[in-house]
Coordinates of C-alpha atoms and ligand atoms in Angstrom, one line a residue:
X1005 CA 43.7 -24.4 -67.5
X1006 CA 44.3 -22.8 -64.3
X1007 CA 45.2 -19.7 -62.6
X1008 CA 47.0 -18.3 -65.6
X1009 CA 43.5 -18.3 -67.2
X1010 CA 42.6 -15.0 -64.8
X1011 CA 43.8 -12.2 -66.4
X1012 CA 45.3 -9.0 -64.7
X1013 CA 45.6 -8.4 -60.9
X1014 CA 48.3 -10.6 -60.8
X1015 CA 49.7 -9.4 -57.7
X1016 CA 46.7 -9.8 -56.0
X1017 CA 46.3 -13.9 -57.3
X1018 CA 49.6 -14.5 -56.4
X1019 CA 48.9 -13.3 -52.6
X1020 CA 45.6 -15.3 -52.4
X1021 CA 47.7 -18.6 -53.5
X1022 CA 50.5 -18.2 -51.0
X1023 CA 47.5 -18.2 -48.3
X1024 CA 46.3 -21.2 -49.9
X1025 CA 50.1 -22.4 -50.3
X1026 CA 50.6 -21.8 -46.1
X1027 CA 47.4 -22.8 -45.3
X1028 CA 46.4 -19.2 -44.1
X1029 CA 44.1 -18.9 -46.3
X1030 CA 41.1 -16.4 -44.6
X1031 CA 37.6 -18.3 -43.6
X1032 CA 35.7 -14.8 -45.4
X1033 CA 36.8 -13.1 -48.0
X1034 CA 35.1 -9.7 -49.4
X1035 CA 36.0 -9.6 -53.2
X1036 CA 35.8 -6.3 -54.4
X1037 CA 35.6 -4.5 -57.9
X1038 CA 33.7 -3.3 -60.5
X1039 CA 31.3 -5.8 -62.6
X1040 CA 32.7 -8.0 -65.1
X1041 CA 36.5 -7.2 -62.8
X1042 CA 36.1 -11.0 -62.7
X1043 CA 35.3 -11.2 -58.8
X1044 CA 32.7 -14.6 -59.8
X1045 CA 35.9 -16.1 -61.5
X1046 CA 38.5 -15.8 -59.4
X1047 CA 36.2 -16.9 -56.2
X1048 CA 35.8 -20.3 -58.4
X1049 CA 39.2 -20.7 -59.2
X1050 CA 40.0 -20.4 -55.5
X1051 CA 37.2 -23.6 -54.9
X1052 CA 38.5 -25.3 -57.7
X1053 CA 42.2 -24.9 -56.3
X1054 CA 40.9 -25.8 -52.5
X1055 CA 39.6 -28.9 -53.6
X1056 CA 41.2 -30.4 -56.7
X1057 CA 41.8 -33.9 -56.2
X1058 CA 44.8 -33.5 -58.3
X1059 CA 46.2 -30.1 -57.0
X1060 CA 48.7 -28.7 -59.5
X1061 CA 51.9 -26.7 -58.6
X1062 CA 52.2 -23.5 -61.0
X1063 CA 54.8 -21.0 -60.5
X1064 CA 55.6 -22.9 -56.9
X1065 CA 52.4 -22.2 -55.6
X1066 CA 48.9 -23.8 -55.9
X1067 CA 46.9 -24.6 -58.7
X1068 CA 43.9 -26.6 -60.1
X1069 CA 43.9 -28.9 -62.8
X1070 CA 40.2 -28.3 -64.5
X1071 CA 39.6 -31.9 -64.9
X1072 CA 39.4 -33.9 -61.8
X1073 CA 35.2 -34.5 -60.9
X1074 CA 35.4 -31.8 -57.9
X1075 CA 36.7 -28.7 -60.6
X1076 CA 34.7 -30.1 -63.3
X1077 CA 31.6 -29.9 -61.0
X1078 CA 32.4 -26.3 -59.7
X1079 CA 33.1 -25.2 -63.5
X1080 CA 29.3 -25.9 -64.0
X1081 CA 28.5 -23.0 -62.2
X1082 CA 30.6 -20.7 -64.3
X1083 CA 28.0 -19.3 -66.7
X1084 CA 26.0 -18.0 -63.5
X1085 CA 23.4 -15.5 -65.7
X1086 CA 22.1 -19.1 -67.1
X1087 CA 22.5 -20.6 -64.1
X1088 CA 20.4 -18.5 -62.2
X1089 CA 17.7 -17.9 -65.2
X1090 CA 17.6 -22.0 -64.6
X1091 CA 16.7 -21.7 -61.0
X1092 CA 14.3 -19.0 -61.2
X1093 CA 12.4 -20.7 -64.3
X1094 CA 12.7 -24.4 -61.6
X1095 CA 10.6 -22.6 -58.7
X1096 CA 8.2 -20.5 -61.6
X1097 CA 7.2 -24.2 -62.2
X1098 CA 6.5 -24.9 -59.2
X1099 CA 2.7 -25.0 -57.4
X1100 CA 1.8 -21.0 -55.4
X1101 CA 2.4 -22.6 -51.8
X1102 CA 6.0 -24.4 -52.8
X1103 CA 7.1 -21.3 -54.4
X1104 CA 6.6 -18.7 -51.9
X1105 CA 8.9 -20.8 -49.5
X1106 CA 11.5 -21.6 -52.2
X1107 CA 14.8 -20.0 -52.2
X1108 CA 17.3 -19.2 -55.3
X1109 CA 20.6 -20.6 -55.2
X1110 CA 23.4 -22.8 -57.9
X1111 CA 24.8 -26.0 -56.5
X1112 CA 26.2 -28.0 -59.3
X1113 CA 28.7 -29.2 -56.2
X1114 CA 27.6 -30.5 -53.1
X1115 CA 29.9 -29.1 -51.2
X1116 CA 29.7 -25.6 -52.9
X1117 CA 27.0 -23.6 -52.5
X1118 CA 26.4 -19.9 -54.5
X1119 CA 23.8 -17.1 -53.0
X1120 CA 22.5 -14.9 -55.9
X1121 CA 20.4 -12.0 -54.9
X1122 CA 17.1 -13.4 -55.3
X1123 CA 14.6 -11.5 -57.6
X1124 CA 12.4 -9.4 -58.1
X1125 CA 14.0 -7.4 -55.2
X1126 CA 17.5 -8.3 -56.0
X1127 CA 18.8 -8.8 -52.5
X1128 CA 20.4 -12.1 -50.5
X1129 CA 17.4 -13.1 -48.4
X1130 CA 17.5 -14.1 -44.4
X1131 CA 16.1 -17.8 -45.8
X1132 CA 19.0 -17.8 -48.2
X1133 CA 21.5 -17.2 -45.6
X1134 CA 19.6 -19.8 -43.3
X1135 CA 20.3 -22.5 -45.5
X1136 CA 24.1 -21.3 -45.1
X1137 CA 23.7 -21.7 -41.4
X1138 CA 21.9 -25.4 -41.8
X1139 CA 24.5 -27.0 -44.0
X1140 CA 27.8 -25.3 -43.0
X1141 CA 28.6 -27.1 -39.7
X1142 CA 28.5 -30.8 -41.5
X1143 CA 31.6 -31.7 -42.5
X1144 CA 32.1 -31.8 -46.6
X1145 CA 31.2 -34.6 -48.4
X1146 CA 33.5 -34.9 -51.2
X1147 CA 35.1 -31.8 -51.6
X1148 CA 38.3 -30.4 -48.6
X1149 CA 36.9 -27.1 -48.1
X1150 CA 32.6 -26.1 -48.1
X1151 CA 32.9 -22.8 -50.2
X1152 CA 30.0 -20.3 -49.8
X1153 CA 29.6 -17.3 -52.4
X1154 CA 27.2 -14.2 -51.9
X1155 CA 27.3 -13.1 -55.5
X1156 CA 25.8 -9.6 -54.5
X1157 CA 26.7 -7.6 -51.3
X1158 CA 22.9 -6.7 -51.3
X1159 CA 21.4 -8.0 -48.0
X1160 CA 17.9 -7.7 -46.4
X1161 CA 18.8 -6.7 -43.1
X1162 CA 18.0 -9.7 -41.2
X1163 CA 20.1 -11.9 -43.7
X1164 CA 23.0 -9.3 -43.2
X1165 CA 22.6 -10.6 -39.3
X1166 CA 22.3 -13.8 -39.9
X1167 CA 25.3 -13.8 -42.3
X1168 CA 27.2 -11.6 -39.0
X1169 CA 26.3 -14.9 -36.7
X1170 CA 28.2 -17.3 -39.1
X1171 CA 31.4 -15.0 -39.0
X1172 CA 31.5 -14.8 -35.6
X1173 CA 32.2 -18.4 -35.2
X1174 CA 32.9 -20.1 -38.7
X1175 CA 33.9 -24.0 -38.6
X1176 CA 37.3 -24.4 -40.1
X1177 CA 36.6 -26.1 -42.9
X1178 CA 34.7 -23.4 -44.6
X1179 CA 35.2 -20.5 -46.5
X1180 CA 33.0 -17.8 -47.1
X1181 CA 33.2 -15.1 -50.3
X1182 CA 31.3 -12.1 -50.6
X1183 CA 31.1 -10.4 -54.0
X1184 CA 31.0 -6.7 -53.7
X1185 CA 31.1 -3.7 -55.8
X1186 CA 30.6 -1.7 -53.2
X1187 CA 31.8 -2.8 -49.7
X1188 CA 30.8 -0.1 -47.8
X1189 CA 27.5 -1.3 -48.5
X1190 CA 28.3 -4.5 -45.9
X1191 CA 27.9 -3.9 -42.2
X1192 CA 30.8 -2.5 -40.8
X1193 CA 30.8 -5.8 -38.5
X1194 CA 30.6 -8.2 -41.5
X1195 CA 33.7 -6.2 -43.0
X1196 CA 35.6 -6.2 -40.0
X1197 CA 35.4 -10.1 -40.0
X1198 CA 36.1 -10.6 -43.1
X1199 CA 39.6 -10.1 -45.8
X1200 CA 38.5 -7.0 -48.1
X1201 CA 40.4 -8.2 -51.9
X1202 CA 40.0 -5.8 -54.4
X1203 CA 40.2 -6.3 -58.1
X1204 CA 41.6 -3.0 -59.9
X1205 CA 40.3 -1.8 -63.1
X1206 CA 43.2 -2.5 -66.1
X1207 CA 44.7 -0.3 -68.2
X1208 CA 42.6 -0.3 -71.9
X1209 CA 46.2 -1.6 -73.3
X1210 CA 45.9 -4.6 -70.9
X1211 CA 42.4 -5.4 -72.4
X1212 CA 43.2 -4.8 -75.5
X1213 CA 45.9 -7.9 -75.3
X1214 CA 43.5 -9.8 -73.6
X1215 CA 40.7 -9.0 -76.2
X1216 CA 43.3 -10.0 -79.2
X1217 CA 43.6 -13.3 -77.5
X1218 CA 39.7 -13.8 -77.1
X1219 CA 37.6 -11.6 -79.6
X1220 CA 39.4 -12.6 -82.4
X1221 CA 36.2 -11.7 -84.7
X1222 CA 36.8 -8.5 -84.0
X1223 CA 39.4 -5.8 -85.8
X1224 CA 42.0 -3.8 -84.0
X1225 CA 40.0 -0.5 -84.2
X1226 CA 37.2 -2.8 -82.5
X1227 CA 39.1 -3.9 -80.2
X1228 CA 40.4 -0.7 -79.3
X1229 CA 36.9 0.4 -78.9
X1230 CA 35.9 -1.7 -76.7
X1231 CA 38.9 -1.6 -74.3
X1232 CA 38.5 2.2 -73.7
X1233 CA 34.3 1.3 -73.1
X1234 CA 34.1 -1.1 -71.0
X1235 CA 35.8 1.0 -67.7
X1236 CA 39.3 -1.6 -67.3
X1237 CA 37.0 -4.5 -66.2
X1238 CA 37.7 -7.6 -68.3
X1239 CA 34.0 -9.3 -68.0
X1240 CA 32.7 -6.5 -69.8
X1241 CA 34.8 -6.3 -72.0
X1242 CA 34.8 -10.0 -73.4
X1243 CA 31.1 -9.8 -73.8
X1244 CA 30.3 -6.2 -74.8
X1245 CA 27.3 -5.7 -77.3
X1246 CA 29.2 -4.0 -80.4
X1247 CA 26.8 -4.2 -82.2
X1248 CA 24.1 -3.4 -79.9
X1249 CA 26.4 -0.4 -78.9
X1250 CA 27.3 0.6 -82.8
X1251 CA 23.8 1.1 -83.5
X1252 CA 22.6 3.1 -80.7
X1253 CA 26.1 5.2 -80.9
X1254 CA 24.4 6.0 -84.9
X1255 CA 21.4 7.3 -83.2
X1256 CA 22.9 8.9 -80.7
X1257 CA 25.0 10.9 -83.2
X1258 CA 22.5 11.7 -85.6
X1259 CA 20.4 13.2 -82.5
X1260 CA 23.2 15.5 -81.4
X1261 CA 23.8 16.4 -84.9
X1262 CA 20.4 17.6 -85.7
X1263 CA 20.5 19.1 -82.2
X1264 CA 23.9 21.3 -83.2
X1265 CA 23.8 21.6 -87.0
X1266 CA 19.7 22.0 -87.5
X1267 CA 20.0 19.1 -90.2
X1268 CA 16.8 17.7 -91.8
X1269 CA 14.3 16.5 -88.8
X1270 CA 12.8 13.5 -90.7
X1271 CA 15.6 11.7 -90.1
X1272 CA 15.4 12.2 -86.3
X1273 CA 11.8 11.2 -86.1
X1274 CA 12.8 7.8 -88.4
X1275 CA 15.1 7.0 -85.4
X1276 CA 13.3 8.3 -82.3
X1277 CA 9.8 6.5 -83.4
X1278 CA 11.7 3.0 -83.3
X1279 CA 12.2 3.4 -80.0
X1280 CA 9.2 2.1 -77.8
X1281 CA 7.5 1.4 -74.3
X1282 CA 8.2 -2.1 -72.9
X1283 CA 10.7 -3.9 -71.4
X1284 CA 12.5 -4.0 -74.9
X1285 CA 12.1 -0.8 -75.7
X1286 CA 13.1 0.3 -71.8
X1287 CA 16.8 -1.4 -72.6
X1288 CA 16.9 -0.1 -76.1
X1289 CA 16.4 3.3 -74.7
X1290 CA 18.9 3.2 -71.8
X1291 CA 21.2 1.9 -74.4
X1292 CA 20.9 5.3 -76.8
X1293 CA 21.3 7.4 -73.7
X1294 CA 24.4 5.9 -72.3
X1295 CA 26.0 6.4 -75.7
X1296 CA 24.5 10.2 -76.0
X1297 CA 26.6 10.8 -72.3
X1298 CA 29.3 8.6 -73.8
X1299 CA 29.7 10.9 -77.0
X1300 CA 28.6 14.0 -74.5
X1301 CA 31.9 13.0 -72.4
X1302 CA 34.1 12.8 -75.6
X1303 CA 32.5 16.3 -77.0
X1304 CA 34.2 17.8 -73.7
X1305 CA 37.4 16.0 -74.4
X1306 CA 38.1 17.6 -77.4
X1307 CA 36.5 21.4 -76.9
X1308 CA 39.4 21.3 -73.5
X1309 CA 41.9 20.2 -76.4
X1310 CA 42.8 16.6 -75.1
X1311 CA 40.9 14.5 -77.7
X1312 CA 43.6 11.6 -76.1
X1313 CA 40.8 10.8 -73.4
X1314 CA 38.3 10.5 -75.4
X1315 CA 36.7 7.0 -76.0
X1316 CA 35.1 6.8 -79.0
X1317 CA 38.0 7.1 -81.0
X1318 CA 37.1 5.0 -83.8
X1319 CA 34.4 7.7 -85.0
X1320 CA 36.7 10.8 -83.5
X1321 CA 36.6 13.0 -87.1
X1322 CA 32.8 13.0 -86.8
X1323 CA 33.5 14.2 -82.9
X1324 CA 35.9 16.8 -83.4
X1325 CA 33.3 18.2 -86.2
X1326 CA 30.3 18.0 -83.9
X1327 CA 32.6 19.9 -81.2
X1328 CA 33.3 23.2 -83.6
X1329 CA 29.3 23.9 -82.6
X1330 CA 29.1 22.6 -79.2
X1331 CA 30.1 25.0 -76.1
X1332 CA 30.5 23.8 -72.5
X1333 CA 27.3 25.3 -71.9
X1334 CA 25.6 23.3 -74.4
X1335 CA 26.7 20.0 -73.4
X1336 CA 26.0 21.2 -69.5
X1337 CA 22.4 21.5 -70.7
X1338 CA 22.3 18.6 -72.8
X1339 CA 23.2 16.2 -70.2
X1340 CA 20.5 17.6 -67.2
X1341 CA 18.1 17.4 -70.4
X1342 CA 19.1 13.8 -70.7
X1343 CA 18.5 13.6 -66.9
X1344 CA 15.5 14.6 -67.3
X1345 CA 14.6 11.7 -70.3
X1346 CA 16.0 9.6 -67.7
X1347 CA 13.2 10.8 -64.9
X1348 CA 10.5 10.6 -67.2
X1349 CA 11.6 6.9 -68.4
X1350 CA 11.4 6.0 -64.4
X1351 CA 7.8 7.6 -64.1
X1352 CA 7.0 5.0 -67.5
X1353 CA 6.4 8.3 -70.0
X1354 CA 5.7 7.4 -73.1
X1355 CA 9.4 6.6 -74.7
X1356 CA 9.7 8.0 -78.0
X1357 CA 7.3 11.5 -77.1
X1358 CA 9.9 12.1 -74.4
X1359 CA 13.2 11.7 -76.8
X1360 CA 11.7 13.9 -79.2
X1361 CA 11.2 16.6 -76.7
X1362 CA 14.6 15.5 -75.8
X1363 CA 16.1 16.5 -79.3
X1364 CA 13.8 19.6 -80.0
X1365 CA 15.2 21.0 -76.6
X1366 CA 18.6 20.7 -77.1
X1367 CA 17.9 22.5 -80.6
X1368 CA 20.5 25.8 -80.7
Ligands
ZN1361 ZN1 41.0 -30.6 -60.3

């Protein structure tokens, strides 16, 4: 338990612990990188190590120990997805007028307080930030250091200049995170006040070790999988939806195939009518289409003759057939077809008329 727990970016953890180490440790920090890079994880490891109440020593520089009340009460907050489904089912229960001024945000520390973008807009709100503002200037109660994290670098505007008046003059016993995917989303002012950290994306061999360590249940060729889908960010990785993905990469297949080869079209309306309007059906849907680009993307690879890059490898005889009938053209049209599915889903069309027309179109 402790910083050898985050995996990859070492380079990077290791320079955030000598800040801690010489007590130089930045009162805002902008942590940036790709979802599931492990920005949520690291920023908790970084409370837990401010305010362990017995600090470990690790590779001569800070550390946390897990099990002291201050980093098992920060820990709670790890699972934030449940966390946050918690808070937003709390003020659903509450009466009209109490809800309307009720703000989202996970405390299972008192002296550490997370911001999630609060829904259905999904941005930090200016009351969100004003509770930052309220309780930053009292000293902590029982932790060393009040730790703030934004999880989302979406802000209203006014929230984005009420977060600009706490970095102007932040008291020294707090420290602010950002999470962003995106920096250049922040105000240039709240950037400019703050240390921009980003998290790379790993190499797929580097998630592959990691995913041997912690996806046992799944085989090498999973694994493998897996690494090369989920774009070198270990989050994503770890909690991928194989079999969620399996099944729509089948559909997605057998569309292209009647598409290229002019096989038997019951088959495509079997798969096409399972797919329906709703909410379930909406992230069924964008499911299949990610894996038609997906297998799209891997067609290119091996027409331009470097199969290596493609990512699907586990199914790559079935590409490399599909690819002696595809041209560059074809896939070119495919994909703004596919667009085009992607439109009508936005304007609500009916899902399953508008993925048959999808497959009929793309017939050669
Ligand atoms: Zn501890």
């Amino acid at each position: 338990m402790g910083f050898s727990d985050f995996h990859g970016n070492a380079e990077t953890v290791r320079r955030l612990r000598e800040m801690l180490a010489h007590k130089r440790f930045p009162q805002a920090v902008i942590l940036a990188g790709c979802p599931g890079a492990g920005k949520y994880t690291l920023a908790l490891m970084l409370a837990k190590a401010m305010n362990c109440l017995s600090p470990a020593i690790t590779d001569g520089l800070p550390d946390f120990c897990g099990k002291c009340s201050n980093c098992v009460r920060i820990a709670e907050s790890q699972d934030l997805a449940a966390r946050v489904a918690e808070a937003v089912e709390a003020r659903e229960s509450l009466r009209e007028t109490d809800r309307k001024d009720t703000r989202l945000f996970v405390q299972t520390h008192p002296d550490v307080l997370i911001v999630p973008p609060d829904p259905p807009q999904l941005m930090i709100k200016v009351d969100q930030v004003r509770r930052v503002i309220e309780t930053i200037y009292f000293r902590p109660a029982e932790a060393r250091e009040k730790i703030y994290i934004f999880t989302d670098s979406a802000f209203m505007k006014e929230a984005a200049n009420s977060l600009l008046k706490v970095l102007e003059e932040p008291p020294e016993f707090a420290t602010i995170f950002v999470l962003a995917e995106n920096p250049g989303e922040l105000l240039s002012t709240i950037r400019s006040r703050s240390m921009i950290v980003s998290l790379e994306a790993l190499p797929a061999d580097e998630i592959e070790q990691y995913l041997a360590k912690h996806r046992a249940d799944w085989n090498a060729k999973q694994r493998s999988l897996v690494a090369r889908l989920s774009d070198g960010a270990v989050g994503c990785a770890r909690g991928f939806d194989l079999a969620g993905y399996t099944t729509a990469r089948g559909h997605a297949l057998a569309i292209l195939t009647t598409a290229l080869r002019g096989s038997d079209h019951s088959e495509l309306f079997k798969i096409t009518e399972t797919y329906r309007a709703g909410a379930e059906g909406r992230e069924k849907t964008e499911k299949l289409l990610r894996s038609i680009y997906s297998l799209l993307q891997d067609l290119i690879f091996i027409i331009s003759g470097t199969p290596e890059l493609a990512r699907n490898t586990d199914i790559l005889a079935d590409l490399r057939k599909l690819g002696e009938s595809a041209s560059f053209d074809w896939i070119a049209t495919a994909a703004d077809r596919l667009a085009e599915v992607e439109r009508g889903m936005r304007r609500n069309l009916l899902r399953s008329l508008s993925l048959d027309a999808f497959a009929a179109a793309l017939e050669k």
